[in-house]
């Protein structure tokens, strides 16, 4: 049976779940409002004001889901983005493969980890009620409270997000069609001039049915399953 495990303060929810994964079943969530050593892609640090934001990870062991690997990032991103829109926040988009933006600012980071085909852990950090962000950031951050213009009920939002993720993942692969349709209307990169892993210049042209990024230029069309994106017009990238 899936569980919702609250930890008052912890270095990393994903690290904790990885260490204790044998104790938990599918869709077990570990969450905190105070993560002291969170991390994102390429070892980047995820900084968060204690008590203001939602950091969580959930475990997947089901073979039928694990077989879809990176497609699960799409399901997680769409699940969270829909919940944000239900708060009345406008300008929500998903930056392939794993960030949620509001306008040109980052509000959510998603990181898929694990050891396929045995298990997968998806870690998600959401800036909910943090109002100020000190220090330097590659991408300007924002929070749901900043965008909504009011505080967000952290516990109610957490419950909605967990329910949305579990519903969506329980319907995989049937849910992918709706997710791909949703993504096509919330694709932050679409039409932008970008580079992937600093290899050439392309126009981002959406994703295919396997959630691979479609890259096109005058000489070729490529399909990327992973990679570090740099938006060539964007001074923040």
CSV table of C-alpha atoms in Angstrom, one decimal:
chain,number,residue,atom,x,y,z
A,1,UNK,CA,0.0,0.0,0.0
A,2,UNK,CA,1.3,3.5,-0.9
A,3,UNK,CA,2.2,5.8,1.9
A,4,UNK,CA,2.7,9.6,2.4
A,5,UNK,CA,5.7,10.0,4.6
A,6,UNK,CA,6.3,13.4,6.1
A,7,UNK,CA,9.8,14.3,7.4
A,8,UNK,CA,10.2,17.6,9.2
A,9,UNK,CA,13.7,18.3,7.8
A,10,UNK,CA,15.9,16.2,5.6
A,11,UNK,CA,18.9,16.6,3.3
A,12,UNK,CA,17.1,15.1,0.3
A,13,UNK,CA,13.8,13.3,-0.1
A,14,UNK,CA,15.1,11.3,-3.1
A,15,UNK,CA,18.2,10.1,-1.3
A,16,UNK,CA,16.0,9.0,1.6
A,17,UNK,CA,13.6,7.1,-0.6
A,18,UNK,CA,16.4,5.5,-2.5
A,19,UNK,CA,18.0,4.3,0.8
A,20,UNK,CA,14.7,2.9,2.1
A,21,UNK,CA,13.0,1.9,-1.1
A,22,UNK,CA,12.6,-1.8,0.0
A,23,UNK,CA,10.3,-0.6,2.7
A,24,UNK,CA,7.8,1.1,0.5
A,25,UNK,CA,5.4,0.3,-2.3
A,26,UNK,CA,4.4,2.0,-5.6
A,27,UNK,CA,3.3,5.7,-5.3
A,28,UNK,CA,4.8,6.1,-1.8
A,29,UNK,CA,5.6,9.8,-1.3
A,30,UNK,CA,8.3,11.3,0.9
A,31,UNK,CA,7.8,15.0,1.5
A,32,UNK,CA,9.2,17.8,3.5
A,33,UNK,CA,8.9,21.6,3.8
A,34,UNK,CA,12.6,21.9,4.7
A,35,UNK,CA,15.1,20.2,2.4
A,36,UNK,CA,18.6,21.1,3.3
A,37,UNK,CA,20.6,19.5,0.4
A,38,UNK,CA,18.2,19.3,-2.5
A,39,UNK,CA,19.7,18.8,-6.0
A,40,UNK,CA,18.6,19.0,-9.6
A,41,UNK,CA,20.1,18.0,-12.9
A,42,UNK,CA,23.9,17.8,-13.3
A,43,UNK,CA,24.3,18.1,-9.5
A,44,UNK,CA,22.9,21.6,-9.3
A,45,UNK,CA,21.7,22.8,-5.9
A,46,UNK,CA,18.0,23.4,-5.2
A,47,UNK,CA,17.8,26.1,-2.5
A,48,UNK,CA,14.6,26.5,-0.5
A,49,UNK,CA,13.3,28.7,2.3
A,50,UNK,CA,12.4,26.4,5.3
A,51,UNK,CA,8.6,26.0,5.7
A,52,UNK,CA,7.7,27.8,2.5
A,53,UNK,CA,7.9,25.3,-0.3
A,54,UNK,CA,7.1,21.7,-1.1
A,55,UNK,CA,9.8,19.2,-1.8
A,56,UNK,CA,8.9,15.5,-2.4
A,57,UNK,CA,9.9,12.3,-4.1
A,58,UNK,CA,7.8,9.3,-5.1
A,59,UNK,CA,8.7,5.7,-5.8
A,60,UNK,CA,7.8,3.6,-8.9
A,61,UNK,CA,8.4,-0.1,-8.9
A,62,UNK,CA,5.7,-1.3,-11.2
A,63,UNK,CA,7.3,-2.9,-14.3
A,64,UNK,CA,4.5,-1.7,-16.6
A,65,UNK,CA,5.4,1.9,-15.7
A,66,UNK,CA,9.1,1.5,-15.5
A,67,UNK,CA,9.2,0.3,-19.1
A,68,UNK,CA,8.3,3.8,-20.2
A,69,UNK,CA,11.3,5.4,-18.5
A,70,UNK,CA,11.7,9.1,-19.4
A,71,UNK,CA,8.1,9.4,-20.6
A,72,UNK,CA,7.3,9.5,-16.9
A,73,UNK,CA,8.8,12.9,-16.6
A,74,UNK,CA,6.1,14.1,-18.9
A,75,UNK,CA,3.4,12.7,-16.8
A,76,UNK,CA,4.8,14.2,-13.6
A,77,UNK,CA,5.3,17.7,-15.2
A,78,UNK,CA,1.8,17.7,-16.7
A,79,UNK,CA,0.2,16.6,-13.4
A,80,UNK,CA,1.9,19.4,-11.5
A,81,UNK,CA,1.3,22.0,-14.1
A,82,UNK,CA,-2.4,21.3,-14.2
A,83,UNK,CA,-2.6,21.8,-10.4
A,84,UNK,CA,-0.8,25.1,-10.7
A,85,UNK,CA,-3.3,26.3,-13.4
A,86,UNK,CA,-6.2,25.3,-11.1
A,87,UNK,CA,-4.9,28.0,-8.7
A,88,UNK,CA,-5.8,30.5,-11.4
A,89,UNK,CA,-2.2,31.2,-12.3
A,90,UNK,CA,-1.6,32.2,-15.9
A,91,UNK,CA,1.4,31.7,-18.2
A,92,UNK,CA,2.3,28.1,-17.0
A,93,UNK,CA,4.5,26.2,-19.4
A,94,UNK,CA,6.8,23.1,-19.3
A,95,UNK,CA,10.4,23.4,-20.4
A,96,UNK,CA,11.5,20.1,-21.8
A,97,UNK,CA,12.3,17.8,-20.2
A,98,UNK,CA,11.8,18.6,-16.6
A,99,UNK,CA,11.0,22.2,-15.5
A,100,UNK,CA,7.8,24.2,-15.1
A,101,UNK,CA,7.9,27.9,-15.8
A,102,UNK,CA,5.5,30.7,-15.1
A,103,UNK,CA,6.3,33.3,-17.8
A,104,UNK,CA,10.1,33.2,-18.1
A,105,UNK,CA,10.7,32.2,-14.5
A,106,UNK,CA,11.2,28.8,-13.0
A,107,UNK,CA,8.8,27.6,-10.4
A,108,UNK,CA,9.3,23.8,-10.4
A,109,UNK,CA,12.1,21.4,-11.0
A,110,UNK,CA,11.7,17.7,-11.6
A,111,UNK,CA,14.4,15.0,-11.5
A,112,UNK,CA,14.0,11.4,-12.6
A,113,UNK,CA,16.5,9.0,-10.9
A,114,UNK,CA,16.8,5.3,-10.3
A,115,UNK,CA,18.0,2.0,-11.7
A,116,UNK,CA,15.8,0.8,-14.5
A,117,UNK,CA,14.3,-1.7,-14.8
A,118,UNK,CA,14.2,-2.2,-11.0
A,119,UNK,CA,12.9,1.1,-9.7
A,120,UNK,CA,12.5,4.8,-10.4
A,121,UNK,CA,12.3,7.8,-8.1
A,122,UNK,CA,11.0,11.2,-9.3
A,123,UNK,CA,11.9,14.1,-7.2
A,124,UNK,CA,10.0,17.4,-7.4
A,125,UNK,CA,10.7,20.8,-5.9
A,126,UNK,CA,7.9,23.4,-6.1
A,127,UNK,CA,8.4,27.1,-5.0
A,128,UNK,CA,5.1,27.6,-3.3
A,129,UNK,CA,5.2,30.4,-0.7
A,130,UNK,CA,8.7,31.8,-0.9
A,131,UNK,CA,8.5,35.5,-1.7
A,132,UNK,CA,12.2,36.4,-2.0
A,133,UNK,CA,15.1,34.6,-3.7
A,134,UNK,CA,18.6,35.6,-2.7
A,135,UNK,CA,21.7,34.8,-4.6
A,136,UNK,CA,22.4,34.2,-8.2
A,137,UNK,CA,20.4,31.8,-10.4
A,138,UNK,CA,20.8,30.6,-13.9
A,139,UNK,CA,17.1,31.1,-14.4
A,140,UNK,CA,15.1,33.7,-12.5
A,141,UNK,CA,13.0,31.9,-9.9
A,142,UNK,CA,9.4,32.6,-8.9
A,143,UNK,CA,6.8,31.0,-6.6
A,144,UNK,CA,3.1,30.2,-6.8
A,145,UNK,CA,2.4,32.8,-4.1
A,146,UNK,CA,4.3,35.5,-6.1
A,147,UNK,CA,2.4,34.7,-9.2
A,148,UNK,CA,-1.0,34.3,-7.5
A,149,UNK,CA,-0.5,37.4,-5.4
A,150,UNK,CA,-1.5,35.6,-2.2
A,151,UNK,CA,-0.3,32.7,0.0
A,152,UNK,CA,-1.1,29.2,-1.0
A,153,UNK,CA,-2.5,26.6,1.4
A,154,UNK,CA,0.6,24.3,1.4
A,155,UNK,CA,-1.1,21.2,2.7
A,156,UNK,CA,-4.1,21.5,0.4
A,157,UNK,CA,-1.9,22.0,-2.6
A,158,UNK,CA,0.3,19.1,-1.6
A,159,UNK,CA,-2.7,16.8,-1.4
A,160,UNK,CA,-4.0,17.9,-4.8
A,161,UNK,CA,-0.6,17.3,-6.4
A,162,UNK,CA,-0.1,13.9,-4.9
A,163,UNK,CA,-3.6,12.8,-6.0
A,164,UNK,CA,-3.1,14.2,-9.5
A,165,UNK,CA,0.2,12.3,-9.9
A,166,UNK,CA,-1.1,9.1,-8.6
A,167,UNK,CA,-4.2,9.2,-10.9
A,168,UNK,CA,-2.1,10.0,-13.9
A,169,UNK,CA,0.6,7.4,-13.3
A,170,UNK,CA,-2.1,4.8,-12.5
A,171,UNK,CA,-3.5,5.3,-16.0
A,172,UNK,CA,-0.1,5.0,-17.9
A,173,UNK,CA,0.1,4.4,-20.9
A,174,UNK,CA,-3.4,5.6,-21.7
A,175,UNK,CA,-2.7,8.9,-20.0
A,176,UNK,CA,0.2,9.8,-22.3
A,177,UNK,CA,-2.1,10.9,-25.1
A,178,UNK,CA,-3.7,13.6,-22.9
A,179,UNK,CA,-0.3,14.5,-21.5
A,180,UNK,CA,1.2,15.0,-25.0
A,181,UNK,CA,-1.8,17.1,-26.0
A,182,UNK,CA,-1.5,19.2,-22.8
A,183,UNK,CA,2.3,19.6,-23.4
A,184,UNK,CA,1.8,20.8,-27.0
A,185,UNK,CA,-0.2,23.8,-25.6
A,186,UNK,CA,2.3,24.5,-22.8
A,187,UNK,CA,5.7,23.9,-24.6
A,188,UNK,CA,8.0,26.6,-23.4
A,189,UNK,CA,10.7,25.8,-26.0
A,190,UNK,CA,8.5,25.6,-29.1
A,191,UNK,CA,9.8,27.8,-31.9
A,192,UNK,CA,12.8,29.0,-29.9
A,193,UNK,CA,16.4,28.8,-31.3
A,194,UNK,CA,18.3,26.5,-29.1
A,195,UNK,CA,21.4,24.3,-28.7
A,196,UNK,CA,21.5,20.9,-27.0
A,197,UNK,CA,24.7,20.0,-25.3
A,198,UNK,CA,26.2,23.0,-27.2
A,199,UNK,CA,26.0,21.0,-30.4
A,200,UNK,CA,24.7,23.1,-33.3
A,201,UNK,CA,21.8,25.5,-33.5
A,202,UNK,CA,18.2,24.3,-34.0
A,203,UNK,CA,14.6,25.4,-33.8
A,204,UNK,CA,12.7,23.5,-31.1
A,205,UNK,CA,9.7,21.9,-32.9
A,206,UNK,CA,7.8,20.1,-30.2
A,207,UNK,CA,8.1,16.5,-29.1
A,208,UNK,CA,7.3,13.1,-30.6
A,209,UNK,CA,5.2,10.4,-29.1
A,210,UNK,CA,8.2,9.1,-27.1
A,211,UNK,CA,8.7,12.6,-25.6
A,212,UNK,CA,11.8,13.1,-27.6
A,213,UNK,CA,12.6,16.7,-28.4
A,214,UNK,CA,12.3,17.5,-32.1
A,215,UNK,CA,15.1,19.7,-33.4
A,216,UNK,CA,15.2,21.1,-36.9
A,217,UNK,CA,17.4,23.3,-39.0
A,218,UNK,CA,18.1,23.8,-42.7
A,219,UNK,CA,20.0,20.6,-43.0
A,220,UNK,CA,18.4,18.1,-40.7
A,221,UNK,CA,15.8,17.0,-38.2
A,222,UNK,CA,17.0,15.4,-34.9
A,223,UNK,CA,15.2,13.6,-32.1
A,224,UNK,CA,16.8,14.0,-28.6
A,225,UNK,CA,15.8,11.8,-25.7
A,226,UNK,CA,18.0,13.9,-23.3
A,227,UNK,CA,20.4,16.8,-23.2
A,228,UNK,CA,21.2,20.1,-21.7
A,229,UNK,CA,19.2,22.9,-23.3
A,230,UNK,CA,20.6,26.4,-24.0
A,231,UNK,CA,18.2,28.9,-25.4
A,232,UNK,CA,20.3,31.1,-27.6
A,233,UNK,CA,18.1,34.2,-27.4
A,234,UNK,CA,17.8,34.0,-23.6
A,235,UNK,CA,20.5,35.8,-21.6
A,236,UNK,CA,19.6,33.8,-18.5
A,237,UNK,CA,20.5,30.4,-20.0
